[in-house]
Short mmCIF file of C-alpha atoms and ligand atoms in Angstrom, two decimals:
data_model
loop_
_atom_site.label_atom_id
_atom_site.label_comp_id
_atom_site.label_asym_id
_atom_site.label_seq_id
_atom_site.Cartn_x
_atom_site.Cartn_y
_atom_site.Cartn_z
CA MET A 1 1.75 25.01 27.42
CA THR A 2 -1.71 24.48 25.99
CA PHE A 3 -2.82 22.31 23.11
CA GLU A 4 -5.60 24.09 21.29
CA THR A 5 -5.01 22.52 17.91
CA ILE A 6 -3.93 18.91 17.50
CA SER A 7 -2.88 17.30 14.25
CA VAL A 8 -3.14 13.53 13.77
CA VAL A 9 -1.13 12.23 10.82
CA GLY A 10 -2.40 8.91 9.44
CA LEU A 11 -6.17 8.39 9.72
CA GLY A 12 -6.32 4.60 9.93
CA TYR A 13 -7.36 2.15 12.64
CA ILE A 14 -5.50 4.11 15.34
CA GLY A 15 -5.24 7.68 14.02
CA LEU A 16 -8.92 8.18 13.17
CA PRO A 17 -10.33 7.01 16.54
CA THR A 18 -7.65 9.06 18.35
CA ALA A 19 -8.49 12.17 16.31
CA ALA A 20 -12.21 11.66 16.92
CA VAL A 21 -11.76 11.22 20.67
CA PHE A 22 -9.67 14.43 20.94
CA ALA A 23 -12.40 16.20 18.94
CA SER A 24 -15.07 14.79 21.25
CA ARG A 25 -13.22 16.62 24.08
CA LYS A 26 -13.66 19.84 22.09
CA LYS A 27 -10.11 20.11 20.77
CA LYS A 28 -9.66 21.44 17.28
CA VAL A 29 -8.30 18.46 15.36
CA ILE A 30 -6.70 18.46 11.91
CA GLY A 31 -6.46 14.96 10.51
CA VAL A 32 -3.88 14.42 7.77
CA ASP A 33 -3.80 11.49 5.37
CA ILE A 34 -2.32 10.92 1.92
CA ASN A 35 -5.45 9.03 0.87
CA GLN A 36 -7.80 11.60 -0.72
CA ARG A 37 -10.76 9.21 -0.59
CA ALA A 38 -10.33 8.67 3.16
CA VAL A 39 -10.06 12.44 3.65
CA ASP A 40 -13.25 13.07 1.64
CA THR A 41 -15.13 10.31 3.47
CA ILE A 42 -14.17 11.72 6.89
CA ASN A 43 -15.07 15.27 5.85
CA ARG A 44 -18.55 13.97 4.97
CA GLY A 45 -18.75 12.72 8.58
CA GLU A 46 -18.37 9.09 7.48
CA ILE A 47 -15.68 6.46 8.07
CA HIS A 48 -13.62 4.19 5.80
CA ILE A 49 -12.72 1.53 8.39
CA VAL A 50 -14.76 -0.84 10.53
CA GLU A 51 -14.79 -0.22 14.27
CA PRO A 52 -17.86 -0.31 16.54
CA ASP A 53 -19.33 3.16 17.32
CA LEU A 54 -16.55 5.02 15.50
CA ASP A 55 -19.03 6.24 12.87
CA ILE A 56 -21.10 8.00 15.54
CA VAL A 57 -18.10 9.72 17.17
CA VAL A 58 -16.61 10.82 13.82
CA HIS A 59 -19.96 12.04 12.56
CA ALA A 60 -20.47 14.17 15.69
CA ALA A 61 -16.87 15.49 15.61
CA VAL A 62 -17.16 16.60 11.97
CA THR A 63 -20.68 18.05 12.27
CA ASP A 64 -19.73 20.02 15.40
CA GLY A 65 -16.73 21.44 13.51
CA TYR A 66 -13.99 19.99 15.76
CA LEU A 67 -12.56 17.50 13.25
CA ARG A 68 -11.44 18.24 9.71
CA ALA A 69 -9.32 16.09 7.39
CA THR A 70 -6.82 17.22 4.75
CA THR A 71 -4.00 15.80 2.63
CA GLN A 72 -1.60 18.65 3.48
CA ALA A 73 0.00 19.22 6.90
CA GLU A 74 -1.10 22.42 8.65
CA PRO A 75 0.28 24.18 11.76
CA ALA A 76 -0.85 22.79 15.13
CA ASP A 77 0.37 22.74 18.75
CA ALA A 78 0.81 18.98 18.91
CA PHE A 79 1.31 16.37 16.20
CA LEU A 80 0.61 12.65 16.58
CA ILE A 81 2.06 10.36 13.96
CA ALA A 82 0.02 7.16 13.54
CA VAL A 83 1.14 5.78 10.18
CA PRO A 84 1.82 2.12 9.33
CA THR A 85 5.20 0.49 10.02
CA PRO A 86 5.16 -2.65 7.89
CA PHE A 87 8.20 -4.80 7.22
CA LYS A 88 9.99 -5.32 3.95
CA GLY A 89 12.04 -8.11 2.35
CA ASP A 90 13.64 -10.10 5.11
CA HIS A 91 11.36 -8.83 7.93
CA GLU A 92 13.25 -5.52 8.18
CA PRO A 93 11.06 -2.68 9.52
CA ASP A 94 10.02 -0.19 6.85
CA LEU A 95 10.11 3.32 8.34
CA SER A 96 9.35 5.08 5.06
CA TYR A 97 5.83 6.13 6.18
CA ILE A 98 7.27 7.67 9.36
CA GLU A 99 9.92 9.39 7.27
CA SER A 100 7.41 10.98 4.88
CA ALA A 101 5.03 11.91 7.71
CA SER A 102 7.79 13.61 9.70
CA LYS A 103 9.08 15.44 6.64
CA ALA A 104 5.52 16.56 5.85
CA ILE A 105 4.95 18.09 9.31
CA ALA A 106 8.50 19.47 9.67
CA SER A 107 7.75 22.42 7.40
CA VAL A 108 4.84 23.62 9.60
CA LEU A 109 6.53 23.10 13.00
CA LYS A 110 6.96 26.11 15.30
CA LYS A 111 8.70 26.71 18.62
CA ASP A 112 7.13 24.81 21.60
CA ASP A 113 5.33 22.24 19.42
CA LEU A 114 5.08 18.64 20.60
CA VAL A 115 5.59 15.70 18.20
CA ILE A 116 4.52 12.22 19.29
CA LEU A 117 5.24 9.00 17.46
CA GLU A 118 2.40 6.53 18.09
CA SER A 119 3.19 4.02 15.34
CA THR A 120 4.59 0.72 16.60
CA SER A 121 8.29 1.11 15.91
CA PRO A 122 11.65 -0.61 16.25
CA VAL A 123 13.90 0.65 19.03
CA GLY A 124 15.57 3.87 17.89
CA ALA A 125 12.75 5.03 15.58
CA THR A 126 11.80 8.05 17.73
CA GLU A 127 15.43 9.29 17.65
CA GLN A 128 15.42 8.69 13.90
CA MET A 129 12.20 10.69 13.54
CA ALA A 130 13.76 13.54 15.56
CA ALA A 131 16.76 13.47 13.21
CA TRP A 132 14.48 13.70 10.12
CA LEU A 133 12.65 16.67 11.65
CA ALA A 134 15.93 18.43 12.49
CA GLU A 135 17.25 17.83 8.98
CA VAL A 136 14.34 19.78 7.46
CA ARG A 137 14.30 22.49 10.17
CA PRO A 138 17.83 23.65 11.04
CA ASP A 139 16.24 26.89 12.35
CA LEU A 140 14.60 25.01 15.27
CA SER A 141 16.35 23.17 18.13
CA PHE A 142 15.51 19.54 19.02
CA PRO A 143 15.95 17.42 22.19
CA GLN A 144 18.73 15.24 20.72
CA THR A 145 21.00 18.31 20.57
CA HIS A 146 19.49 20.81 23.01
CA GLY A 147 17.97 18.58 25.73
CA GLU A 148 15.46 20.36 27.98
CA ASP A 149 16.07 23.71 26.26
CA SER A 150 14.92 22.51 22.85
CA ASP A 151 12.25 24.36 20.86
CA ILE A 152 10.47 21.12 19.96
CA ARG A 153 9.39 18.31 22.33
CA ILE A 154 9.40 14.72 21.15
CA ALA A 155 7.99 11.51 22.65
CA HIS A 156 7.01 7.98 21.76
CA CYS A 157 3.64 6.84 23.03
CA PRO A 158 2.68 3.50 21.50
CA GLU A 159 -0.97 2.68 20.94
CA ARG A 160 -2.14 -0.57 22.58
CA VAL A 161 -5.85 -0.74 21.76
CA LEU A 162 -7.59 -3.95 20.73
CA PRO A 163 -9.41 -3.79 17.38
CA GLY A 164 -13.12 -4.06 18.07
CA HIS A 165 -12.77 -2.25 21.43
CA VAL A 166 -10.75 0.77 20.32
CA LEU A 167 -12.94 3.57 21.66
CA ARG A 168 -13.17 2.06 25.14
CA GLU A 169 -9.52 1.02 25.35
CA LEU A 170 -8.26 4.42 24.08
CA VAL A 171 -9.83 6.06 27.12
CA GLN A 172 -9.35 3.34 29.74
CA ASN A 173 -5.95 1.75 29.02
CA ASP A 174 -2.79 2.96 30.76
CA ARG A 175 -0.37 4.71 28.39
CA VAL A 176 3.39 4.34 28.31
CA ILE A 177 4.93 7.74 27.58
CA GLY A 178 8.56 7.81 26.50
CA GLY A 179 9.79 11.37 26.13
CA MET A 180 13.23 12.22 24.77
CA THR A 181 13.60 14.41 27.90
CA ALA A 182 11.57 14.88 31.09
CA LYS A 183 9.91 18.01 29.65
CA CYS A 184 8.94 16.07 26.53
CA SER A 185 7.29 13.38 28.68
CA ALA A 186 5.46 15.95 30.80
CA ALA A 187 4.09 17.66 27.68
CA ALA A 188 2.90 14.33 26.25
CA VAL A 189 1.19 13.35 29.53
CA LYS A 190 -0.63 16.68 29.53
CA LEU A 191 -1.84 16.07 25.99
CA TYR A 192 -3.07 12.50 26.62
CA LYS A 193 -4.77 13.50 29.85
CA THR A 194 -7.27 15.32 27.60
CA PHE A 195 -9.06 11.95 27.32
CA VAL A 196 -7.03 9.13 28.91
CA GLU A 197 -8.55 7.91 32.16
CA GLY A 198 -5.88 5.21 32.63
CA GLU A 199 -2.50 6.06 34.12
CA CYS A 200 0.14 7.76 31.94
CA VAL A 201 3.40 6.09 32.98
CA ILE A 202 6.61 7.88 32.10
CA THR A 203 9.77 6.28 30.72
CA ASN A 204 12.29 7.07 27.98
CA ALA A 205 11.61 6.73 24.24
CA ARG A 206 13.63 3.53 23.70
CA THR A 207 11.93 1.72 26.60
CA ALA A 208 8.51 2.82 25.35
CA GLU A 209 9.34 1.45 21.87
CA MET A 210 10.54 -1.85 23.33
CA CYS A 211 7.56 -2.05 25.69
CA LYS A 212 5.06 -2.14 22.83
CA LEU A 213 7.09 -4.75 20.94
CA THR A 214 7.39 -6.79 24.14
CA GLU A 215 3.62 -6.83 24.72
CA ASN A 216 2.87 -8.21 21.28
CA SER A 217 5.83 -10.63 21.35
CA PHE A 218 4.66 -11.95 24.71
CA ARG A 219 1.30 -12.77 23.15
CA ASP A 220 2.90 -14.24 20.02
CA VAL A 221 5.21 -16.52 22.04
CA ASN A 222 2.30 -17.64 24.21
CA ILE A 223 0.12 -18.41 21.15
CA ALA A 224 3.06 -20.27 19.55
CA PHE A 225 3.29 -22.39 22.70
CA ALA A 226 -0.42 -23.24 22.35
CA ASN A 227 -0.05 -23.94 18.62
CA GLU A 228 2.93 -26.22 19.20
CA LEU A 229 0.99 -28.04 21.94
CA SER A 230 -1.88 -28.60 19.51
CA ILE A 231 0.47 -30.26 17.02
CA ILE A 232 2.06 -32.41 19.74
CA CYS A 233 -1.36 -33.39 21.11
CA ASP A 234 -2.58 -34.32 17.64
CA LYS A 235 0.31 -36.80 17.37
CA LEU A 236 -0.35 -38.17 20.85
CA GLU A 237 -4.15 -38.35 20.37
CA ILE A 238 -4.90 -35.94 23.23
CA ASN A 239 -7.58 -33.22 23.07
CA VAL A 240 -5.49 -30.04 23.31
CA TRP A 241 -8.38 -27.85 24.48
CA GLU A 242 -9.17 -30.13 27.36
CA LEU A 243 -5.45 -30.28 28.16
CA ILE A 244 -5.13 -26.47 28.23
CA ARG A 245 -8.27 -26.12 30.35
CA LEU A 246 -6.83 -28.55 32.86
CA ALA A 247 -3.33 -27.01 32.90
CA ASN A 248 -4.84 -23.52 33.32
CA ARG A 249 -6.38 -24.65 36.60
CA HIS A 250 -2.88 -24.34 38.03
CA PRO A 251 -2.74 -20.91 39.73
CA ARG A 252 0.37 -19.82 37.82
CA VAL A 253 -0.37 -21.27 34.37
CA ASN A 254 -2.33 -19.33 31.75
CA ILE A 255 -1.92 -20.81 28.26
CA LEU A 256 -3.60 -19.06 25.32
CA GLN A 257 -5.60 -20.84 22.61
CA PRO A 258 -4.32 -22.68 19.53
CA GLY A 259 -5.74 -21.73 16.17
CA PRO A 260 -5.00 -21.90 12.43
CA GLY A 261 -2.18 -19.33 12.79
CA VAL A 262 -1.70 -15.74 13.95
CA GLY A 263 -3.10 -12.90 11.88
CA GLY A 264 -3.62 -9.17 12.04
CA HIS A 265 -1.25 -6.31 11.49
CA CYS A 266 0.46 -6.28 14.88
CA ILE A 267 1.23 -9.58 16.57
CA ALA A 268 2.48 -11.23 13.39
CA VAL A 269 4.67 -8.20 12.58
CA ASP A 270 6.01 -6.54 15.73
CA PRO A 271 8.16 -9.42 17.06
CA TRP A 272 10.22 -9.18 13.84
CA PHE A 273 11.23 -5.64 14.89
CA ILE A 274 12.99 -7.16 17.90
CA VAL A 275 14.48 -9.98 15.82
CA SER A 276 15.83 -7.64 13.15
CA LYS A 277 17.64 -5.47 15.76
CA THR A 278 19.05 -8.36 17.78
CA PRO A 279 19.02 -11.47 15.57
CA GLU A 280 21.59 -13.36 17.65
CA GLN A 281 19.76 -12.84 20.92
CA ALA A 282 16.07 -13.05 19.90
CA ARG A 283 16.02 -16.82 19.38
CA LEU A 284 12.77 -17.70 21.15
CA ILE A 285 10.92 -14.73 19.66
CA ARG A 286 11.99 -15.71 16.13
CA THR A 287 11.05 -19.36 16.65
CA ALA A 288 7.60 -18.36 17.95
CA ARG A 289 7.04 -16.38 14.74
CA GLU A 290 8.11 -19.38 12.68
CA VAL A 291 5.84 -21.76 14.64
CA ASN A 292 2.84 -19.45 14.19
CA ASP A 293 3.58 -18.74 10.53
CA SER A 294 3.79 -22.45 9.73
CA LYS A 295 0.50 -23.36 11.43
CA PRO A 296 -1.66 -22.70 8.31
CA LEU A 297 0.48 -25.23 6.39
CA TRP A 298 -0.18 -27.82 9.07
CA VAL A 299 -3.92 -27.15 8.74
CA LEU A 300 -3.68 -27.57 4.95
CA ASP A 301 -2.01 -30.95 5.45
CA LYS A 302 -4.93 -31.93 7.71
CA VAL A 303 -7.34 -31.00 4.90
CA LYS A 304 -5.44 -33.17 2.40
CA LEU A 305 -5.50 -36.10 4.82
CA ALA A 306 -9.24 -35.60 5.41
CA VAL A 307 -9.93 -35.69 1.67
CA ALA A 308 -7.90 -38.92 1.37
CA ASP A 309 -9.77 -40.43 4.35
CA PHE A 310 -13.11 -39.42 2.87
CA LEU A 311 -12.28 -41.02 -0.49
CA GLN A 312 -11.14 -44.19 1.20
CA ALA A 313 -14.42 -44.41 3.12
CA ASN A 314 -16.45 -43.54 -0.01
CA PRO A 315 -14.72 -45.43 -2.86
CA GLU A 316 -17.57 -44.65 -5.28
CA LYS A 317 -16.60 -40.93 -5.18
CA THR A 318 -13.75 -39.04 -6.87
CA ALA A 319 -11.91 -35.97 -5.51
CA ASN A 320 -13.93 -33.56 -7.66
CA GLU A 321 -17.10 -34.82 -5.97
CA VAL A 322 -15.84 -33.91 -2.49
CA THR A 323 -17.21 -30.63 -1.08
CA ILE A 324 -15.18 -28.68 1.50
CA ALA A 325 -16.73 -25.90 3.62
CA CYS A 326 -14.49 -23.27 5.26
CA PHE A 327 -16.12 -21.61 8.28
CA GLY A 328 -14.72 -18.10 8.77
CA LEU A 329 -12.27 -15.92 6.85
CA ALA A 330 -11.58 -13.04 9.27
CA PHE A 331 -8.28 -12.78 11.17
CA LYS A 332 -10.11 -13.17 14.49
CA PRO A 333 -13.66 -13.67 15.78
CA ASP A 334 -16.55 -11.27 15.19
CA ILE A 335 -14.82 -8.79 12.91
CA ASP A 336 -14.95 -8.36 9.14
CA ASP A 337 -11.21 -7.69 8.72
CA LEU A 338 -9.84 -10.27 6.27
CA ARG A 339 -6.38 -8.73 5.88
CA GLU A 340 -3.38 -10.76 7.09
CA SER A 341 -5.77 -13.55 8.01
CA PRO A 342 -4.53 -17.15 8.30
CA ALA A 343 -8.12 -18.33 7.65
CA MET A 344 -8.13 -16.43 4.37
CA MET A 345 -4.75 -17.85 3.37
CA ILE A 346 -5.96 -21.40 4.12
CA ALA A 347 -9.24 -20.93 2.21
CA LYS A 348 -7.31 -19.57 -0.77
CA GLN A 349 -4.97 -22.58 -0.81
CA VAL A 350 -7.84 -25.05 -0.37
CA LEU A 351 -9.55 -23.44 -3.35
CA ALA A 352 -6.36 -23.56 -5.43
CA SER A 353 -5.58 -27.20 -4.72
CA HIS A 354 -8.95 -28.89 -4.29
CA LEU A 355 -10.71 -30.27 -7.38
CA GLY A 356 -14.22 -30.27 -5.92
CA THR A 357 -16.56 -27.53 -4.64
CA VAL A 358 -15.40 -25.10 -1.93
CA LEU A 359 -18.06 -23.38 0.18
CA ILE A 360 -17.30 -20.44 2.46
CA VAL A 361 -19.31 -19.25 5.46
CA GLU A 362 -18.39 -15.76 6.66
CA PRO A 363 -21.34 -14.00 8.32
CA ASN A 364 -19.48 -10.66 8.51
CA ILE A 365 -19.18 -10.06 4.74
CA SER A 366 -21.67 -9.86 1.90
CA GLU A 367 -19.39 -10.82 -0.99
CA LEU A 368 -16.24 -12.86 -1.35
CA PRO A 369 -12.91 -11.08 -1.93
CA ASP A 370 -11.06 -11.67 -5.24
CA ASP A 371 -8.63 -14.18 -3.72
CA VAL A 372 -11.41 -16.72 -3.10
CA MET A 373 -13.78 -15.68 -5.88
CA GLY A 374 -14.01 -19.26 -7.21
CA ALA A 375 -15.64 -20.44 -3.97
CA THR A 376 -19.32 -19.99 -3.04
CA LEU A 377 -20.43 -17.83 -0.10
CA VAL A 378 -23.21 -19.68 1.71
CA ASP A 379 -24.90 -19.63 5.10
CA PHE A 380 -24.03 -21.92 7.99
CA ASP A 381 -26.88 -24.36 7.49
CA SER A 382 -26.29 -24.91 3.76
CA ALA A 383 -22.57 -25.48 4.34
CA SER A 384 -23.09 -27.95 7.15
CA ARG A 385 -25.73 -29.76 5.07
CA ASP A 386 -23.78 -29.90 1.79
CA ALA A 387 -20.10 -30.31 2.73
CA ASP A 388 -18.24 -33.58 3.14
CA ILE A 389 -15.40 -31.87 5.02
CA GLN A 390 -16.17 -29.10 7.52
CA LEU A 391 -13.16 -26.87 8.22
CA LEU A 392 -13.65 -24.46 11.11
CA LEU A 393 -11.18 -21.56 10.86
CA VAL A 394 -12.60 -18.71 12.98
CA ASP A 395 -14.46 -18.94 16.28
CA HIS A 396 -17.16 -16.39 15.40
CA SER A 397 -19.83 -16.26 18.14
CA SER A 398 -22.50 -17.30 15.64
CA PHE A 399 -20.61 -20.59 14.96
CA LYS A 400 -20.57 -21.58 18.59
CA GLY A 401 -23.04 -24.14 19.81
CA LYS A 402 -24.12 -24.87 16.21
CA VAL A 403 -22.21 -28.07 15.65
CA SER A 404 -21.95 -29.23 12.10
CA ARG A 405 -22.72 -32.95 12.25
CA GLN A 406 -22.25 -33.92 8.63
CA GLY A 407 -18.97 -35.25 7.19
CA LEU A 408 -15.46 -34.99 8.57
CA ILE A 409 -14.73 -32.12 10.94
CA ILE A 410 -11.44 -30.21 11.23
CA ASP A 411 -11.91 -27.78 14.09
CA THR A 412 -8.86 -25.48 14.35
CA ARG A 413 -10.44 -23.48 17.20
CA GLY A 414 -11.86 -26.17 19.44
CA ILE A 415 -15.43 -24.85 19.50
CA TRP A 416 -17.17 -27.89 18.01
N1 SAJ B 501 -4.96 -15.61 18.65
C1 SAJ B 501 -4.85 -16.99 18.84
N2 SAJ B 501 -4.98 -17.48 20.11
C2 SAJ B 501 -5.23 -16.68 21.18
C3 SAJ B 501 -5.32 -15.27 20.98
C4 SAJ B 501 -5.19 -14.77 19.70
O1 SAJ B 501 -4.63 -17.76 17.88
O2 SAJ B 501 -5.35 -17.20 22.28
C5 SAJ B 501 -4.81 -15.04 17.28
C6 SAJ B 501 -6.07 -14.34 16.77
O3 SAJ B 501 -6.99 -15.26 16.24
C7 SAJ B 501 -5.49 -13.43 15.72
C8 SAJ B 501 -4.13 -13.05 16.31
O4 SAJ B 501 -3.85 -14.02 17.32
O5 SAJ B 501 -5.28 -14.12 14.49
C9 SAJ B 501 -4.06 -11.65 16.91
O6 SAJ B 501 -5.24 -11.37 17.63
P1 SAJ B 501 -5.25 -10.66 19.07
O7 SAJ B 501 -6.65 -10.53 19.51
O8 SAJ B 501 -4.33 -11.37 19.98
O9 SAJ B 501 -4.56 -9.25 18.83
P2 SAJ B 501 -4.73 -8.02 17.80
O10 SAJ B 501 -3.73 -8.18 16.72
O11 SAJ B 501 -6.14 -7.80 17.41
O12 SAJ B 501 -4.30 -6.80 18.79
C10 SAJ B 501 -3.04 -6.84 19.46
C11 SAJ B 501 -3.26 -6.51 20.96
N3 SAJ B 501 -2.04 -6.80 21.70
C12 SAJ B 501 -2.04 -7.58 22.83
O13 SAJ B 501 -3.04 -8.09 23.26
C13 SAJ B 501 -0.74 -7.74 23.53
C14 SAJ B 501 -3.65 -5.05 21.11
O14 SAJ B 501 -3.73 -4.69 22.48
C15 SAJ B 501 -2.61 -4.15 20.40
O15 SAJ B 501 -2.94 -2.78 20.52
C16 SAJ B 501 -2.61 -4.53 18.93
O16 SAJ B 501 -2.17 -5.90 18.83
C17 SAJ B 501 -1.66 -3.60 18.20
O17 SAJ B 501 -2.14 -2.66 17.55
O18 SAJ B 501 -0.43 -3.76 18.34
#
């Protein structure tokens, strides 16, 4: 089996880098996305997302003729589905993007093709995808009914790359490959070995699905532990960062860092996929989500208390004369991604409830998003000079070592 043409469905933060890396290994890659603007941008050799060095790799792949984007599925030897899996209503996983992607490729499938689900998915999603494919193509046989003799091979291979380091981690990280049969796994390993230098470790599809959810839940639970400690320490008047540094000197203790909450599109979402399948059993995982989701509210209470303290110390002033500066909006340090960001949520609420001026320092953007339009985007020095309350929300490198000395400080990241 050879993979001359590879189709990547969903050209976002995972799909586009994956497509570009396959193309950089001289595979013919057809990228498919429903977003016409993204398709046009890529076909110009440009990118619509922010990720270091991705622009260079995509530009080369398109100019050399190995990568092309389209809105319509086309025949290929292997298909990788990398579409979003958000949750809906009561934290139930929404598989509708996987459903439309699988139905879109089903019509162009041919005997011996390989279909890989890369999207982070609840346990059972790969089998569900196989069922959707079979529904559209009764003329082909699938592993769920024909085992090793099936015409089509199917596997789950979750992505595990860290935003900001995607191109390096795509190549270097180990991959968990969960085929629906042994032949499916072997085919997927062969495909990934085109560029993966890490080990490709074989398991079944359900374990691969659960493995990805477990990795992100592990991190979420560990961050929740740190966040809960920070609230406890605040009550007990102990410096939580010093405490964690000391505890981490124990050879078997490794606590993560507290912050204003957990953001991004993965760690704050994926644990719910475990909770929604096994609500009775996943008690700790659910509580960790609740602890992390409530941390921004705790920070907002701290801001209210700081304003009250400031007014008490400065009785000549009124609330509308108090200036608050928010340092950082991104969901984590040194990126410009403001989506699903606890810092952004806190800044928005501060702006909505505070009567005085709100300043924002975010070195990675050039204009404020609509949600915080009423605030003023300023540089570090002006904010630290003009604000009465300094609220540090993101530990961007450029904020480190530059302590803001003026006014009351609320440091949610422990860098000041
Ligand atoms: N955070 C803390 N304290 C910490 C570490 C992180 O508050 O000690 C916060 C961050 O500020 C951020 C959030 O957690 O708001 C998530 O950031 P992150 O750097 O932990 O993770 P992501 O969402 O950028 O990427 C994660 C990674 N998963 C793990 O490290 C287990 C990545 O490898 C996955 O590929 C990615 O999720 C994904 O796509 O699932």
